[in-house]
Amino acid sequence: MQPSPKRPTMADVARRANVSTMTVSRAFKSDTSISADTRDRIIRAADELGYVFDSIAANLSSRRSGFVAVTIPSINNANFADTVRGMTEGLRDSGLEILLGFTDYNVEEEERLVGQLLRRRPEAIIVTGGRHTPRCRKMLENAGVPVVETWDLPADPIGHVVGFSNAEAGRLMVDHFVARGYSRLGFIGGDTSRDTRGLDRRRGFVAALQERGLDGSRIIASGVPPISMREGATAMVEMISRWPDTQAVMCVSDLSAFGALMECLRRGIRVPEDVAIAGFGAYDLAEQSVPSITTIDVEAHELGIRVADVVGGLGHGG
């Protein structure tokens, strides 16, 4: 095995650029006291050597970490990926990077992650959802940095909120179905003890039905969130088996809605003539499937940009 090559140092860059190590440090911090020509010479020397600026050491002296901590429930969900992309784009000009952790829809895991992330002294912390364990909430309340809750509209916010009402999303779908003459409506979701935002959509859906004097009992809970296409299909089988006269179904996500749609097509059930199917999230597959799936677009990418705007407007670590 070949020995690892020696990592180039700031002193190596300084020698090649014929400047002091302090000047190299200032150049990488975009210090305005360094001329453009000197900075260019230092950057060229660093590139030739393969030098990477040690931001950790620099941050220790400035007492700034340079990153924003973010927790999301899933790393393979297109909506959450779009939100993180929006955050990344929005924070780019501020020089802040994202340190990402995923909770797997588990509030105990969120508690552990928040503790780990706060030990690294982020400039701000962004959490998905507004429901936390008591200990997690206490840590966030005493974090000493801006806290942003997103993808929800908590009744008792910890700090700042950039989100929406998931319950209202459920209500809006009932409005949509009823306006089209449907009255026998069902809901497909996952384990509500883990997916609190899905639970809120379900609660809003049921409440809107009950306010109209309609049956709100056609509920199928299928699998651990995020529920998949397969689980959406399985739940649809149970729905039409238990309530064959169901006219329309809202699924907790577009993925589960697509599974429900495919199961209907396999069984020769016409959509939307025999049963209408809707989802949530405005995934590409909702638009591209045949027939297309009615869905609710929360503009996940724009949500991330607005979160970044809030963090940027607060000042780092304030």
Short mmCIF file of C-alpha atoms in Angstrom, two decimals:
data_model
loop_
_atom_site.label_atom_id
_atom_site.label_comp_id
_atom_site.label_asym_id
_atom_site.label_seq_id
_atom_site.Cartn_x
_atom_site.Cartn_y
_atom_site.Cartn_z
CA MET A 1 0.00 0.00 0.00
CA GLN A 2 1.34 3.40 -0.99
CA PRO A 3 1.70 5.93 1.86
CA SER A 4 -0.81 8.78 1.76
CA PRO A 5 0.65 11.94 0.23
CA LYS A 6 1.25 14.86 2.58
CA ARG A 7 -1.71 17.21 2.68
CA PRO A 8 -0.72 20.72 1.50
CA THR A 9 -0.84 23.38 4.20
CA MET A 10 -1.52 27.10 4.30
CA ALA A 11 2.22 27.59 4.69
CA ASP A 12 2.81 25.70 1.42
CA VAL A 13 0.38 28.03 -0.37
CA ALA A 14 2.03 31.08 1.19
CA ARG A 15 5.49 29.99 -0.03
CA ARG A 16 4.25 29.36 -3.58
CA ALA A 17 2.35 32.67 -3.73
CA ASN A 18 5.22 34.52 -2.00
CA VAL A 19 2.99 35.95 0.72
CA SER A 20 2.52 35.42 4.46
CA THR A 21 0.24 32.73 5.89
CA MET A 22 -1.91 35.52 7.38
CA THR A 23 -2.43 36.92 3.88
CA VAL A 24 -3.50 33.48 2.65
CA SER A 25 -6.00 33.22 5.52
CA ARG A 26 -7.41 36.66 4.72
CA ALA A 27 -7.70 35.80 1.02
CA PHE A 28 -9.86 32.75 1.75
CA LYS A 29 -12.06 34.84 4.05
CA SER A 30 -12.57 37.42 1.27
CA ASP A 31 -10.94 40.11 3.41
CA THR A 32 -11.30 43.42 1.56
CA SER A 33 -7.80 44.46 2.65
CA ILE A 34 -6.37 41.93 0.13
CA SER A 35 -6.05 43.17 -3.43
CA ALA A 36 -7.74 41.26 -6.24
CA ASP A 37 -4.37 40.46 -7.87
CA THR A 38 -2.96 39.04 -4.63
CA ARG A 39 -6.08 36.99 -4.00
CA ASP A 40 -5.98 35.59 -7.54
CA ARG A 41 -2.31 34.62 -7.10
CA ILE A 42 -3.10 32.85 -3.82
CA ILE A 43 -6.09 30.98 -5.31
CA ARG A 44 -3.97 29.82 -8.27
CA ALA A 45 -1.27 28.57 -5.89
CA ALA A 46 -3.87 26.74 -3.81
CA ASP A 47 -5.38 25.14 -6.91
CA GLU A 48 -1.96 24.00 -8.13
CA LEU A 49 -1.24 22.37 -4.77
CA GLY A 50 -4.73 20.94 -4.28
CA TYR A 51 -5.08 22.89 -1.05
CA VAL A 52 -8.48 23.01 0.70
CA PHE A 53 -9.05 25.82 3.21
CA ASP A 54 -9.63 24.52 6.75
CA SER A 55 -12.89 26.28 7.61
CA ILE A 56 -13.18 24.45 10.96
CA ALA A 57 -10.03 26.08 12.29
CA ALA A 58 -11.19 29.45 10.97
CA ASN A 59 -14.62 29.05 12.51
CA LEU A 60 -13.09 28.21 15.89
CA SER A 61 -11.46 31.61 15.98
CA SER A 62 -14.58 33.42 14.74
CA ARG A 63 -16.93 31.30 16.94
CA ARG A 64 -19.10 30.57 13.90
CA SER A 65 -19.84 27.16 12.42
CA GLY A 66 -20.95 28.32 8.97
CA PHE A 67 -23.75 25.77 8.66
CA VAL A 68 -27.49 25.48 9.19
CA ALA A 69 -28.86 22.23 10.65
CA VAL A 70 -31.91 20.72 8.93
CA THR A 71 -34.00 17.67 9.85
CA ILE A 72 -36.36 16.01 7.38
CA PRO A 73 -38.45 12.83 7.76
CA SER A 74 -37.16 11.08 4.62
CA ILE A 75 -34.27 11.38 2.18
CA ASN A 76 -36.09 9.64 -0.69
CA ASN A 77 -39.18 11.85 -0.73
CA ALA A 78 -39.23 14.24 -3.71
CA ASN A 79 -41.09 16.93 -1.77
CA PHE A 80 -38.56 17.08 1.05
CA ALA A 81 -35.71 16.91 -1.47
CA ASP A 82 -37.19 19.92 -3.28
CA THR A 83 -37.49 21.81 0.01
CA VAL A 84 -33.83 21.16 0.84
CA ARG A 85 -32.86 22.21 -2.69
CA GLY A 86 -34.73 25.48 -2.19
CA MET A 87 -32.98 26.04 1.15
CA THR A 88 -29.59 25.33 -0.42
CA GLU A 89 -30.21 27.77 -3.26
CA GLY A 90 -31.54 30.42 -0.91
CA LEU A 91 -28.59 30.16 1.49
CA ARG A 92 -25.90 30.03 -1.20
CA ASP A 93 -25.12 33.75 -1.23
CA SER A 94 -24.95 33.89 2.57
CA GLY A 95 -22.04 31.45 2.67
CA LEU A 96 -24.00 29.00 4.81
CA GLU A 97 -24.04 25.27 4.14
CA ILE A 98 -26.65 22.70 5.19
CA LEU A 99 -25.97 19.82 7.57
CA LEU A 100 -28.81 17.37 6.99
CA GLY A 101 -30.28 14.65 9.18
CA PHE A 102 -33.34 12.49 8.57
CA THR A 103 -35.71 11.35 11.29
CA ASP A 104 -37.50 8.48 9.53
CA TYR A 105 -40.83 9.92 10.78
CA ASN A 106 -39.74 9.18 14.36
CA VAL A 107 -39.93 11.92 17.02
CA GLU A 108 -37.47 10.07 19.27
CA GLU A 109 -34.95 10.01 16.43
CA GLU A 110 -35.62 13.71 15.86
CA GLU A 111 -34.80 14.32 19.55
CA ARG A 112 -31.49 12.46 19.20
CA LEU A 113 -30.57 14.29 15.99
CA VAL A 114 -31.42 17.72 17.36
CA GLY A 115 -29.15 17.05 20.33
CA GLN A 116 -26.30 15.97 18.06
CA LEU A 117 -26.75 18.90 15.69
CA LEU A 118 -26.92 21.53 18.43
CA ARG A 119 -23.60 20.26 19.83
CA ARG A 120 -22.03 21.42 16.58
CA ARG A 121 -23.26 24.98 17.13
CA PRO A 122 -25.22 25.62 13.92
CA GLU A 123 -26.12 29.16 12.86
CA ALA A 124 -29.78 28.10 12.84
CA ILE A 125 -31.82 24.90 13.02
CA ILE A 126 -34.72 24.00 10.73
CA VAL A 127 -37.03 21.14 11.70
CA THR A 128 -39.78 19.52 9.67
CA GLY A 129 -43.09 19.58 11.51
CA GLY A 130 -44.36 21.20 14.68
CA ARG A 131 -44.69 18.23 17.03
CA HIS A 132 -41.70 17.15 19.10
CA THR A 133 -40.94 15.19 22.24
CA PRO A 134 -40.91 17.37 25.39
CA ARG A 135 -37.12 17.07 25.64
CA CYS A 136 -36.63 17.97 21.97
CA ARG A 137 -38.87 20.99 22.33
CA LYS A 138 -36.93 22.15 25.39
CA MET A 139 -33.64 21.82 23.51
CA LEU A 140 -35.00 23.85 20.61
CA GLU A 141 -36.42 26.52 22.92
CA ASN A 142 -33.01 26.91 24.57
CA ALA A 143 -30.90 26.47 21.43
CA GLY A 144 -29.67 30.07 21.40
CA VAL A 145 -29.99 30.16 17.60
CA PRO A 146 -32.95 30.80 15.26
CA VAL A 147 -35.37 27.86 15.08
CA VAL A 148 -37.65 27.41 12.06
CA GLU A 149 -40.45 24.84 11.94
CA THR A 150 -41.60 24.01 8.43
CA TRP A 151 -44.07 21.79 6.54
CA ASP A 152 -46.60 22.45 9.31
CA LEU A 153 -48.53 25.21 11.07
CA PRO A 154 -48.01 24.47 14.79
CA ALA A 155 -50.45 25.93 17.30
CA ASP A 156 -47.57 26.81 19.65
CA PRO A 157 -44.53 27.70 17.53
CA ILE A 158 -41.07 27.54 19.08
CA GLY A 159 -39.64 30.31 16.94
CA HIS A 160 -40.33 30.98 13.30
CA VAL A 161 -42.72 29.06 11.04
CA VAL A 162 -42.68 28.64 7.26
CA GLY A 163 -45.41 26.16 6.51
CA PHE A 164 -49.05 25.45 5.87
CA SER A 165 -52.02 23.70 7.46
CA ASN A 166 -52.11 20.02 6.58
CA ALA A 167 -55.62 19.85 8.05
CA GLU A 168 -56.72 22.54 5.62
CA ALA A 169 -55.30 20.45 2.77
CA GLY A 170 -57.66 17.63 3.78
CA ARG A 171 -60.57 20.06 3.95
CA LEU A 172 -59.77 21.44 0.50
CA MET A 173 -59.88 17.98 -1.00
CA VAL A 174 -63.32 17.35 0.50
CA ASP A 175 -64.47 20.67 -1.00
CA HIS A 176 -63.14 19.54 -4.37
CA PHE A 177 -64.89 16.16 -4.25
CA VAL A 178 -68.20 17.52 -2.97
CA ALA A 179 -68.22 20.22 -5.66
CA ARG A 180 -68.11 17.39 -8.21
CA GLY A 181 -71.07 15.63 -6.70
CA TYR A 182 -69.28 12.95 -4.65
CA SER A 183 -70.58 12.20 -1.16
CA ARG A 184 -69.17 8.76 -0.26
CA LEU A 185 -65.53 9.60 0.37
CA GLY A 186 -62.62 7.60 1.78
CA PHE A 187 -59.09 8.33 3.02
CA ILE A 188 -55.92 6.22 2.70
CA GLY A 189 -52.93 6.97 4.94
CA GLY A 190 -50.19 5.37 7.01
CA ASP A 191 -49.38 4.87 10.68
CA THR A 192 -50.67 8.10 12.21
CA SER A 193 -48.54 7.75 15.34
CA ARG A 194 -45.48 8.52 13.17
CA ASP A 195 -46.76 10.69 10.32
CA THR A 196 -48.30 13.58 12.24
CA ARG A 197 -48.71 15.70 9.10
CA GLY A 198 -50.57 12.84 7.41
CA LEU A 199 -52.71 12.56 10.53
CA ASP A 200 -53.58 16.24 10.26
CA ARG A 201 -54.64 15.78 6.61
CA ARG A 202 -56.84 12.90 7.70
CA ARG A 203 -58.33 14.91 10.57
CA GLY A 204 -59.12 17.82 8.28
CA PHE A 205 -60.66 15.46 5.75
CA VAL A 206 -62.89 13.75 8.35
CA ALA A 207 -63.86 17.02 10.04
CA ALA A 208 -64.96 18.51 6.71
CA LEU A 209 -67.11 15.43 6.01
CA GLN A 210 -68.72 15.50 9.43
CA GLU A 211 -69.52 19.19 9.13
CA ARG A 212 -71.50 18.32 6.01
CA GLY A 213 -73.25 15.42 7.71
CA LEU A 214 -71.35 12.88 5.58
CA ASP A 215 -69.80 9.58 6.65
CA GLY A 216 -66.23 10.02 7.87
CA SER A 217 -65.53 6.40 8.80
CA ARG A 218 -64.05 5.19 5.49
CA ILE A 219 -60.44 5.30 6.70
CA ILE A 220 -57.67 2.82 5.83
CA ALA A 221 -54.29 3.02 7.62
CA SER A 222 -51.71 1.01 5.71
CA GLY A 223 -48.06 0.63 6.67
CA VAL A 224 -45.28 2.66 8.23
CA PRO A 225 -44.80 6.08 6.63
CA PRO A 226 -43.88 7.04 4.07
CA ILE A 227 -46.35 4.58 2.57
CA SER A 228 -45.41 3.31 -0.86
CA MET A 229 -47.22 2.60 -4.10
CA ARG A 230 -47.54 -1.03 -3.02
CA GLU A 231 -49.19 -0.05 0.26
CA GLY A 232 -51.49 2.35 -1.58
CA ALA A 233 -52.59 -0.55 -3.79
CA THR A 234 -53.14 -2.82 -0.79
CA ALA A 235 -55.16 -0.15 0.99
CA MET A 236 -57.30 0.40 -2.11
CA VAL A 237 -58.17 -3.31 -2.16
CA GLU A 238 -59.36 -3.03 1.43
CA MET A 239 -61.27 0.17 0.71
CA ILE A 240 -63.33 -1.24 -2.15
CA SER A 241 -63.80 -4.54 -0.30
CA ARG A 242 -65.21 -2.85 2.82
CA TRP A 243 -67.05 -0.01 1.08
CA PRO A 244 -67.67 -0.98 -2.55
CA ASP A 245 -69.88 2.07 -3.12
CA THR A 246 -67.03 4.53 -2.39
CA GLN A 247 -67.06 7.32 -4.97
CA ALA A 248 -63.78 9.10 -4.27
CA VAL A 249 -60.61 8.52 -2.23
CA MET A 250 -57.95 10.92 -0.97
CA CYS A 251 -54.54 9.33 -0.40
CA VAL A 252 -52.01 10.82 2.00
CA SER A 253 -49.46 11.19 -0.83
CA ASP A 254 -49.21 10.96 -4.60
CA LEU A 255 -47.13 7.77 -4.31
CA SER A 256 -49.90 5.94 -2.46
CA ALA A 257 -52.47 7.45 -4.82
CA PHE A 258 -50.57 6.07 -7.81
CA GLY A 259 -50.59 2.60 -6.22
CA ALA A 260 -54.33 2.90 -5.61
CA LEU A 261 -54.87 3.99 -9.21
CA MET A 262 -52.89 1.05 -10.61
CA GLU A 263 -54.86 -1.39 -8.45
CA CYS A 264 -58.11 0.01 -9.82
CA LEU A 265 -56.86 -0.38 -13.39
CA ARG A 266 -55.80 -3.97 -12.70
CA ARG A 267 -59.30 -4.73 -11.46
CA GLY A 268 -61.08 -3.02 -14.33
CA ILE A 269 -62.35 -0.20 -12.09
CA ARG A 270 -62.59 2.98 -14.13
CA VAL A 271 -60.95 6.13 -12.75
CA PRO A 272 -62.57 8.59 -12.31
CA GLU A 273 -65.85 7.21 -13.69
CA ASP A 274 -66.26 4.49 -11.03
CA VAL A 275 -64.06 6.01 -8.32
CA ALA A 276 -62.03 9.22 -8.24
CA ILE A 277 -58.53 9.20 -6.70
CA ALA A 278 -56.56 12.12 -5.32
CA GLY A 279 -53.20 12.49 -3.61
CA PHE A 280 -50.98 15.14 -2.07
CA GLY A 281 -47.63 16.66 -3.02
CA ALA A 282 -47.84 17.32 -6.79
CA TYR A 283 -45.24 14.69 -7.73
CA ASP A 284 -44.34 14.39 -11.41
CA LEU A 285 -46.01 10.96 -11.57
CA ALA A 286 -49.36 12.53 -10.58
CA GLU A 287 -49.28 14.62 -13.73
CA GLN A 288 -47.77 11.97 -16.00
CA SER A 289 -49.94 9.00 -14.98
CA VAL A 290 -52.92 8.07 -17.17
CA PRO A 291 -55.37 9.19 -15.99
CA SER A 292 -53.63 11.97 -14.09
CA ILE A 293 -54.05 12.17 -10.32
CA THR A 294 -55.75 15.12 -8.67
CA THR A 295 -53.29 16.51 -6.12
CA ILE A 296 -52.40 19.46 -3.89
CA ASP A 297 -49.23 21.40 -4.66
CA VAL A 298 -47.59 23.00 -1.60
CA GLU A 299 -44.70 24.31 -3.75
CA ALA A 300 -42.02 22.48 -1.79
CA HIS A 301 -39.12 24.20 -3.56
CA GLU A 302 -40.53 27.67 -2.89
CA LEU A 303 -41.07 26.63 0.72
CA GLY A 304 -37.35 25.95 1.03
CA ILE A 305 -36.45 29.30 -0.50
CA ARG A 306 -38.70 31.10 1.97
CA VAL A 307 -37.12 29.23 4.88
CA ALA A 308 -33.70 30.38 3.64
CA ASP A 309 -35.01 33.95 3.41
CA VAL A 310 -36.10 33.80 7.03
CA VAL A 311 -32.74 32.42 8.20
CA GLY A 312 -30.83 34.97 6.12
CA GLY A 313 -32.95 37.83 7.40
CA LEU A 314 -32.38 36.93 11.03
CA GLY A 315 -28.62 37.20 10.98
CA HIS A 316 -26.46 34.14 11.62
CA GLY A 317 -26.72 32.73 15.08
CA GLY A 318 -29.03 35.51 16.26
#
